């Protein structure tokens, strides 16, 4: 297979972790006779510096004409403490999600047997955890009307959803539930919010199309609690944009390191694959960041191309690196730690 993949390294540790994913993908491509054409493009603070736009038109053209996008991270501390900044790197990510129509963000949380004791939660609470969030990504309060009134003394952000937006996300949720344990949890705040009532009503109406799926409805505050009490009681969860943003960060640490969890953002056609973690500016350029979340995101990409063996080969070699202790310093405890680039080389070699 010939694959054109847009490569958006972005900010902070983005370029370093992306470089390892490229090595791993190229090794897989060699092994299974594929050819990957990498198409690098600018995004984030790097793009603001170069052309004044965190998601330039040229980058969009490259993404839109590729088979997938592999993405590193976005964000720079120079913008974080400056509420008056007119352009911020994060806007690039939001614009990209919107322009590429990436409405469904798939964020799994699972545990690695060899790392189970690194989790902040007790072993018996997390053993067997294997859940996946489907977070709505192009609607809600992130994209609603916002502004200031009253001479700037009052600010507002609005959360708006249409039935269609809920339906297309929920459809992906039901389909994913059918492929897994047929359990779906709709996370909302229907006891307070009108937009949540629309979510609940829409999902309830879809239940009859999927009679085998057992659907539960839970309030977001209760889910936040149960997620740390009994994460292994969940399977597929669907939720709106902001709830999903918060809950997926909470869920991502269950595995023991934020540097491990991959994600995919899907729409009608193109998919974007990126680690859940951010740009980790303190580590940028030091060759110490954990590349595994990015490498595992590439595995999700191969899955979505229908290249399951290739995806499995990546997951296998990642598991091997973990059990053989070929890990970056975040996972090394007192043992030997490897550089980001060394982990990448090891993975590519052992594929
Ligand atoms: C995420 C991030 C983004 C979000 C930021 C960087 C805009 O936190 O992907 O979860 O809030 O969606
Ligand atoms: Mg987030």
JSON list of C-alpha atoms in Angstrom, two decimals, residues 2-8 37 39-41 55 57-69 99-100 269-271:
[
{"chain": "A", "resi": 2, "resn": "UNK", "atom": "CA", "xyz": [1.19, 3.54, -0.74]},
{"chain": "A", "resi": 3, "resn": "UNK", "atom": "CA", "xyz": [0.34, 5.96, 2.03]},
{"chain": "A", "resi": 4, "resn": "UNK", "atom": "CA", "xyz": [0.56, 9.75, 2.09]},
{"chain": "A", "resi": 5, "resn": "UNK", "atom": "CA", "xyz": [0.78, 10.93, 5.65]},
{"chain": "A", "resi": 6, "resn": "UNK", "atom": "CA", "xyz": [0.86, 14.55, 6.73]},
{"chain": "A", "resi": 7, "resn": "UNK", "atom": "CA", "xyz": [3.42, 14.98, 9.48]},
{"chain": "A", "resi": 8, "resn": "UNK", "atom": "CA", "xyz": [2.70, 17.76, 11.95]},
{"chain": "A", "resi": 37, "resn": "UNK", "atom": "CA", "xyz": [5.31, 9.34, 1.80]},
{"chain": "A", "resi": 39, "resn": "UNK", "atom": "CA", "xyz": [4.50, 15.23, 4.13]},
{"chain": "A", "resi": 40, "resn": "UNK", "atom": "CA", "xyz": [5.79, 17.58, 6.84]},
{"chain": "A", "resi": 41, "resn": "UNK", "atom": "CA", "xyz": [3.87, 20.77, 7.56]},
{"chain": "A", "resi": 55, "resn": "UNK", "atom": "CA", "xyz": [-2.78, 26.32, 11.16]},
{"chain": "A", "resi": 57, "resn": "UNK", "atom": "CA", "xyz": [-3.74, 27.28, 4.65]},
{"chain": "A", "resi": 58, "resn": "UNK", "atom": "CA", "xyz": [-0.76, 25.43, 3.20]},
{"chain": "A", "resi": 59, "resn": "UNK", "atom": "CA", "xyz": [-0.77, 23.02, 6.14]},
{"chain": "A", "resi": 60, "resn": "UNK", "atom": "CA", "xyz": [-4.49, 22.47, 5.71]},
{"chain": "A", "resi": 61, "resn": "UNK", "atom": "CA", "xyz": [-4.02, 21.71, 2.00]},
{"chain": "A", "resi": 62, "resn": "UNK", "atom": "CA", "xyz": [-1.38, 19.10, 2.86]},
{"chain": "A", "resi": 63, "resn": "UNK", "atom": "CA", "xyz": [-3.56, 17.49, 5.56]},
{"chain": "A", "resi": 64, "resn": "UNK", "atom": "CA", "xyz": [-6.73, 17.48, 3.46]},
{"chain": "A", "resi": 65, "resn": "UNK", "atom": "CA", "xyz": [-4.98, 15.76, 0.55]},
{"chain": "A", "resi": 66, "resn": "UNK", "atom": "CA", "xyz": [-3.27, 13.08, 2.67]},
{"chain": "A", "resi": 67, "resn": "UNK", "atom": "CA", "xyz": [-4.55, 9.68, 3.82]},
{"chain": "A", "resi": 68, "resn": "UNK", "atom": "CA", "xyz": [-3.99, 10.56, 7.49]},
{"chain": "A", "resi": 69, "resn": "UNK", "atom": "CA", "xyz": [-2.32, 13.08, 9.75]},
{"chain": "A", "resi": 99, "resn": "UNK", "atom": "CA", "xyz": [-11.65, 22.28, 9.01]},
{"chain": "A", "resi": 100, "resn": "UNK", "atom": "CA", "xyz": [-10.87, 18.57, 8.69]},
{"chain": "A", "resi": 269, "resn": "UNK", "atom": "CA", "xyz": [-12.84, 10.63, 5.81]},
{"chain": "A", "resi": 270, "resn": "UNK", "atom": "CA", "xyz": [-9.39, 11.58, 7.10]},
{"chain": "A", "resi": 271, "resn": "UNK", "atom": "CA", "xyz": [-8.11, 10.65, 10.57]}
]
